[in-house]
Short mmCIF file of C-alpha atoms in Angstrom, two decimals:
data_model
loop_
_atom_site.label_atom_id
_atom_site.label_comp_id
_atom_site.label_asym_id
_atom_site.label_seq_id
_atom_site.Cartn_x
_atom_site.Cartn_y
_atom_site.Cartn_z
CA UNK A 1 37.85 -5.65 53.70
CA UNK A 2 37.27 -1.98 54.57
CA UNK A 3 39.35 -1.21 57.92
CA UNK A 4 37.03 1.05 60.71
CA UNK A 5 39.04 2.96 62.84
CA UNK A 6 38.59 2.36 66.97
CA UNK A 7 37.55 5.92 66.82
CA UNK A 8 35.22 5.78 64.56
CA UNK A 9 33.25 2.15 65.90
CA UNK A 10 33.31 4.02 69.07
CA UNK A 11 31.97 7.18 68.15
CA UNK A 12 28.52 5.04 65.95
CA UNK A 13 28.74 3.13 69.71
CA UNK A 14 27.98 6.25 71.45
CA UNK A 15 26.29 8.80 69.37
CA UNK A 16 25.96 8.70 66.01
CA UNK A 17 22.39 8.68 64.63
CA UNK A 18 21.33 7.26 60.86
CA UNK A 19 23.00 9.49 58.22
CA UNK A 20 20.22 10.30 55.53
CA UNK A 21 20.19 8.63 51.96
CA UNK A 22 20.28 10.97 49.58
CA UNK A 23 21.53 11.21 45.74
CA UNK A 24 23.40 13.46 43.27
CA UNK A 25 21.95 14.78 39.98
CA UNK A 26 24.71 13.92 38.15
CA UNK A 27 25.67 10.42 39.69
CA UNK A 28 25.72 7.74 37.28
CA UNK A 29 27.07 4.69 38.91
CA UNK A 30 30.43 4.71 37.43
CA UNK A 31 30.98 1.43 34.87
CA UNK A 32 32.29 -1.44 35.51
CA UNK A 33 35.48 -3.43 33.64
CA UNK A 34 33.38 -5.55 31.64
CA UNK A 35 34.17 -8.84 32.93
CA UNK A 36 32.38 -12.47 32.46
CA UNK A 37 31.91 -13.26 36.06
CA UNK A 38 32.10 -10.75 39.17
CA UNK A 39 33.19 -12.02 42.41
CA UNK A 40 31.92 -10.73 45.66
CA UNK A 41 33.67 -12.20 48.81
CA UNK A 42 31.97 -14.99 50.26
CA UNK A 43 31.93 -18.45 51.86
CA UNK A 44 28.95 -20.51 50.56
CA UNK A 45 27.10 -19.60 53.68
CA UNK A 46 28.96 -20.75 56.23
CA UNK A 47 28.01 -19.04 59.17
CA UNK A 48 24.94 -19.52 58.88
CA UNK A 49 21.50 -20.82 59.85
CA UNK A 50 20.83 -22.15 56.17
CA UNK A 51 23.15 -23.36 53.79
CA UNK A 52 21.99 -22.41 50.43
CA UNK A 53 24.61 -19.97 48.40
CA UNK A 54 25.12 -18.78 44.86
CA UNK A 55 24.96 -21.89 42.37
CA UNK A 56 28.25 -20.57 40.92
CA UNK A 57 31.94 -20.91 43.02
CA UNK A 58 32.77 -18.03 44.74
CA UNK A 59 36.17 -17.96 41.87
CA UNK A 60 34.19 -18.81 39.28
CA UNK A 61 35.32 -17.58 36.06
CA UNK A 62 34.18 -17.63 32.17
CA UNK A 63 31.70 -16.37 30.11
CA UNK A 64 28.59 -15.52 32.42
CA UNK A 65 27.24 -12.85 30.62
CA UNK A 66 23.20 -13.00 30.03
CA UNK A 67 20.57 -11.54 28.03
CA UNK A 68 19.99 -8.18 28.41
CA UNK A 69 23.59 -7.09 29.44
CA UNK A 70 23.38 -9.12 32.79
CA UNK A 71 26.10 -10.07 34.62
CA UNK A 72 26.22 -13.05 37.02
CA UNK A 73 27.02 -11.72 40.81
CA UNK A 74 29.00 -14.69 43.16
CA UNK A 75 27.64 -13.81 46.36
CA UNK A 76 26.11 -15.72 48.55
CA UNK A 77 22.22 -16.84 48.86
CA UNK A 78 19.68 -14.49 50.65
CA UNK A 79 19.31 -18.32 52.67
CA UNK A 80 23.09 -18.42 53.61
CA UNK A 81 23.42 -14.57 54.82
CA UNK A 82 20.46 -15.11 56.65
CA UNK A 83 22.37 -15.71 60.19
CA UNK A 84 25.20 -13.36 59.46
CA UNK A 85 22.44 -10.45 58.79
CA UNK A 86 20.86 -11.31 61.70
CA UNK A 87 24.00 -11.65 64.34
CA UNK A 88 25.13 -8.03 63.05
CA UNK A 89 21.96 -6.97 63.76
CA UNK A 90 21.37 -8.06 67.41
CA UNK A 91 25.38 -6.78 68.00
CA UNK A 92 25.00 -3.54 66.47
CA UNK A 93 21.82 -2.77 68.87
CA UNK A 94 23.18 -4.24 71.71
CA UNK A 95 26.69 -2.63 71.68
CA UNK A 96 25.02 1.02 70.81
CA UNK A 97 22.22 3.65 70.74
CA UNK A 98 21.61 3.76 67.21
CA UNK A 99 18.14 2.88 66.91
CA UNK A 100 18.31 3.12 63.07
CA UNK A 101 20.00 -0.08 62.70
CA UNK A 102 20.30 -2.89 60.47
CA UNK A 103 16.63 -4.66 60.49
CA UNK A 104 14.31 -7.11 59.47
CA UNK A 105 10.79 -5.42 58.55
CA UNK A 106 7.58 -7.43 57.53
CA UNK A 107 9.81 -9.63 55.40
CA UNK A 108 12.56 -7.70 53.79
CA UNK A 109 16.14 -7.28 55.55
CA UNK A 110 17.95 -3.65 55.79
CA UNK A 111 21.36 -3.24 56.32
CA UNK A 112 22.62 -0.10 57.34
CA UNK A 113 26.17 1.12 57.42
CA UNK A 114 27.26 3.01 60.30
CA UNK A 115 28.17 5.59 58.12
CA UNK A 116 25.35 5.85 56.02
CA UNK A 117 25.20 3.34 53.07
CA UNK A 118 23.05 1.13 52.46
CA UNK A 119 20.95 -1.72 51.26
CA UNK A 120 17.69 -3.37 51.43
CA UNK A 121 17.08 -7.37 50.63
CA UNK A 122 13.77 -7.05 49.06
CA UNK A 123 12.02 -10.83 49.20
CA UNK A 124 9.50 -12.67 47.41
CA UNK A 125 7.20 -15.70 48.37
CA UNK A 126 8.84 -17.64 45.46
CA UNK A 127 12.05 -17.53 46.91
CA UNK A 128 13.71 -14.57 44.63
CA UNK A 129 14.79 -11.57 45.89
CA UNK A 130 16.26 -8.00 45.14
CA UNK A 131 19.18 -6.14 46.36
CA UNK A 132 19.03 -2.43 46.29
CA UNK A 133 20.88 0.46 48.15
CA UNK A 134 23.97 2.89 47.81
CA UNK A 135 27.66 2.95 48.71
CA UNK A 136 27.12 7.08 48.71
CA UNK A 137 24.99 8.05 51.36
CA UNK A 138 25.73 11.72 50.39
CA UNK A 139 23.85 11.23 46.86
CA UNK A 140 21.14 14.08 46.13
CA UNK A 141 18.69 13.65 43.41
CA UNK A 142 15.42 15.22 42.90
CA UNK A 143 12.26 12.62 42.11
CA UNK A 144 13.19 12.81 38.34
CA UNK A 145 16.38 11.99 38.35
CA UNK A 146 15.83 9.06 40.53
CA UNK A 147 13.45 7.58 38.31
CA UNK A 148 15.94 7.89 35.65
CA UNK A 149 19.07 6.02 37.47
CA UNK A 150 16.45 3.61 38.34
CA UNK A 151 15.42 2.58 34.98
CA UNK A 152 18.83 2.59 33.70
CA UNK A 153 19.71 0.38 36.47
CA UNK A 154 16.88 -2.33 35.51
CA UNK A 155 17.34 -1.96 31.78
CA UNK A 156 17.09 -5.39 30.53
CA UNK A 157 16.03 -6.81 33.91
CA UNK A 158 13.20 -9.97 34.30
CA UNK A 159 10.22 -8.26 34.19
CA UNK A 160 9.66 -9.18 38.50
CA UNK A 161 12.50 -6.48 38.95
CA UNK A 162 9.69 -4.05 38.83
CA UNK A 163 8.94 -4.76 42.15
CA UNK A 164 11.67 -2.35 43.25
CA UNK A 165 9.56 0.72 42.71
CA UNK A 166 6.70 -0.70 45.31
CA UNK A 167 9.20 -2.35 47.66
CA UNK A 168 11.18 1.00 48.01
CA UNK A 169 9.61 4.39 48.33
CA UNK A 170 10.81 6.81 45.87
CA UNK A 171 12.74 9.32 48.12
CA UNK A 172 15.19 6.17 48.27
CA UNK A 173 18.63 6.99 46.54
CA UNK A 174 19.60 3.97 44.60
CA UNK A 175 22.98 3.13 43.79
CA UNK A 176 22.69 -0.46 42.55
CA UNK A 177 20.51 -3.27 41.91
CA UNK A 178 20.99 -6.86 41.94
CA UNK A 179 18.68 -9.76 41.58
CA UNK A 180 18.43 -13.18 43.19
CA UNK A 181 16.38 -15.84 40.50
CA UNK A 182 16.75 -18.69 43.47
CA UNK A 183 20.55 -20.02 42.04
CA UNK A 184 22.43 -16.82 41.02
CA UNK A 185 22.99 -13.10 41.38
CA UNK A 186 23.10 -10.97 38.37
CA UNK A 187 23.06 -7.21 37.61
CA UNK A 188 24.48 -4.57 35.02
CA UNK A 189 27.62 -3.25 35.36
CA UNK A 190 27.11 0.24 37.07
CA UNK A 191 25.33 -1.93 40.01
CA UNK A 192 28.47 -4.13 40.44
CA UNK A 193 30.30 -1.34 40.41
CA UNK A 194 28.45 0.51 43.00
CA UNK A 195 27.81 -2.34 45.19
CA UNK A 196 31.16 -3.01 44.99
CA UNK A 197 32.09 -0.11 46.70
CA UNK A 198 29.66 -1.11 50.12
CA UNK A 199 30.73 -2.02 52.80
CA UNK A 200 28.28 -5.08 53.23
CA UNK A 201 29.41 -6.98 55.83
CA UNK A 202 26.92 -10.24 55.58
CA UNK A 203 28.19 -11.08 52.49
CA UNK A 204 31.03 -13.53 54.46
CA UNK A 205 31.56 -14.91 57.58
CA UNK A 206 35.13 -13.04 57.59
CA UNK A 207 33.31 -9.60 56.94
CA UNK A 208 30.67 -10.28 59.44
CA UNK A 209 32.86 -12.00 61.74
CA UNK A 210 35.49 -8.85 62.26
CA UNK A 211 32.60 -6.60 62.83
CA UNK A 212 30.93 -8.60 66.13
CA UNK A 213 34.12 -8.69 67.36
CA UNK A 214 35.09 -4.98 66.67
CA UNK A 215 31.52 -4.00 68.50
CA UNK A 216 31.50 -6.49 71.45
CA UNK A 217 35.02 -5.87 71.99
CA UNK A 218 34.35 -1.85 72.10
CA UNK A 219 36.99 -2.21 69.43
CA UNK A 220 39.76 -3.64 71.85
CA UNK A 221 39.93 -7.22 69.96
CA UNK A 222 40.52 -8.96 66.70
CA UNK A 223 38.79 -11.82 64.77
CA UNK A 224 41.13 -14.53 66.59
CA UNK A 225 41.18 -17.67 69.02
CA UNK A 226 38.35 -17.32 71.72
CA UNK A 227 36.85 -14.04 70.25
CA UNK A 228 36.39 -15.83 67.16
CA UNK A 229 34.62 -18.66 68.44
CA UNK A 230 32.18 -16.67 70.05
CA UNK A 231 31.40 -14.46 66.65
CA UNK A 232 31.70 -17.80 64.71
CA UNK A 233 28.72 -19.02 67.20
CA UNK A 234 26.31 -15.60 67.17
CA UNK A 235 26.63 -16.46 63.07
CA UNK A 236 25.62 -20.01 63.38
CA UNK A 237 22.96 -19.52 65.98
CA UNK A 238 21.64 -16.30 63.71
CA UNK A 239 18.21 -15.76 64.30
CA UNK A 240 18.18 -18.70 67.24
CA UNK A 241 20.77 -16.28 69.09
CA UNK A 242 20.71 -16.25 72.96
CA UNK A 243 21.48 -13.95 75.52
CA UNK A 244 24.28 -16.03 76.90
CA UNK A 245 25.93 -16.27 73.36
CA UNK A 246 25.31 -12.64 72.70
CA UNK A 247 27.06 -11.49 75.99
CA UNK A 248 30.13 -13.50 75.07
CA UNK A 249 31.01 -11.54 72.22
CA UNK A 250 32.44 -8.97 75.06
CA UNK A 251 31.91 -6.00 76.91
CA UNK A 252 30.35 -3.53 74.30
CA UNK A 253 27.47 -6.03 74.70
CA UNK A 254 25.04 -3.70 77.36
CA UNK A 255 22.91 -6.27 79.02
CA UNK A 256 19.84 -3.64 78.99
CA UNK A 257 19.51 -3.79 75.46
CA UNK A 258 20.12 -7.78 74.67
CA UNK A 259 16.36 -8.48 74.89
CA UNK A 260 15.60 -6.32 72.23
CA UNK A 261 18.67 -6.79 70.51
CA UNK A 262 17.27 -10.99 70.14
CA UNK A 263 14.09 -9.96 69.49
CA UNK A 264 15.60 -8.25 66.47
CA UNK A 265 17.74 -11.26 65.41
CA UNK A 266 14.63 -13.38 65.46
CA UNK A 267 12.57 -11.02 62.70
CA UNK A 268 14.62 -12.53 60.59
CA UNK A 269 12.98 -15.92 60.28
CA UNK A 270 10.38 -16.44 57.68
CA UNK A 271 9.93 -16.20 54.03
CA UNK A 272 9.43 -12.99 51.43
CA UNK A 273 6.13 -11.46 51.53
CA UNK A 274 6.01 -9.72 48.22
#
């Protein structure tokens, strides 16, 4: 997992603001090994509110490929990161002033880096869903060239993919693009390979885990004993999470902004809307 230094969590505690997603004219997502079966790091949900995950093992191996030069993703269900989005969430707000957060909004989840990257869980009624964002939030691309990283990046896709183009406004930078049929993740190569590259941290309760301690600690603790327990809780509880277990996290938690911090949790309940 990528290692933040104390500096830097303190400095996003205090003042920095939402870095703008841009693109590059000439940035291709780089390609991928080819490879069967990619592995994300994951944990079948645990730490979670729901306990759907990825139909395949999370060290799966074999020959995965699909039609249409898809390749089968092993991370977790949209279901089983459900209360790991929503604990960073409510921590993130609580323990700083960025207002530009990770978020739930009428349906979809958004998680945003820190630093900048980022990437958008884009939901349907049906129960499939679409990943989209960028590790590079210093990409700059003009409308054309967007278009065209975009179709390269669905070439081959189920024909619901389209759906990214509504779901996401076209000044969005797009780096990768993964799908969600309702039992596995798949996407081409240059996605893996970009997505691989994000720091995503509700992809496992590890991930997640280190970064509610990191922020409620003001970057004073590690993901053990007591400290643990309490980050292991926020994940269960998810979009159920209380003040009380939000406060025990540590002292990066400001008790002005838990109320909104809960209220922001709980947006994460519900189905897709497209």
């Amino acid at each position: 997992m990528e290692q933040i230094s104390r500096r830097t969590v303190l400095t996003a505690m205090g003042a920095l603001g939402t870095m703008t997603v841009a693109g590059c004219a000439d940035d291709e997502p780089s390609q991928l090994d080819p490879s069967s079966t990619h592995v994300v790091e994951g944990d079948g949900g645990s730490g979670s509110s729901a306990s759907g995950s990825s139909s395949a093992g999370s060290e799966g191996s074999g020959d995965a490929s699909s039609e249409g030069g898809m390749r089968q993703v092993q991370l977790d269900s949209p279901d089983a990161m459900r209360g790991r989005w929503a604990a960073y969430t409510a921590v993130v707000l609580a323990a700083s002033d960025n207002s530009e957060s990770s978020r739930a909004e009428d349906g979809d989840w958004i998680f945003q880096h820190e630093l900048g990257p980022w990437a958008m869980l884009v939901r349907f009624k049906d129960g499939k869903a679409l990943l989209a964002g960028h590790a590079n939030a210093d990409i700059v691309r003009d409308l054309t060239q967007e278009k065209k990283i975009r179709r390269a990046l669905v070439a081959g896709a189920p024909k619901w993919w389209g759906a990214l183009d509504t779901a996401l406004p076209d000044t969005a930078r797009i780096g990768f693009v993964l799908g969600w049929d309702g039992k596995t993740w798949q996407g081409l190569a240059p996605s893996v390979s970009n997505f691989d590259a994000l720091p995503f941290y509700p992809k496992s309760q590890q991930a997640c885990g280190e970064q509610l301690v990191m922020w409620g600690s003001k970057a004073e603790g590690s993901y053990t004993g007591s400290a643990k327990a309490a980050a292991d809780a926020a994940m269960r509880a998810g979009t159920q999470l209380t003040a009380a277990q939000l406060k025990k996290l540590g002292p990066g938690i400001q008790s002005a902004r838990v109320k909104g911090a809960l209220t922001a949790a709980k947006a994460y309940e519900g189905k897709g809307k497209h």
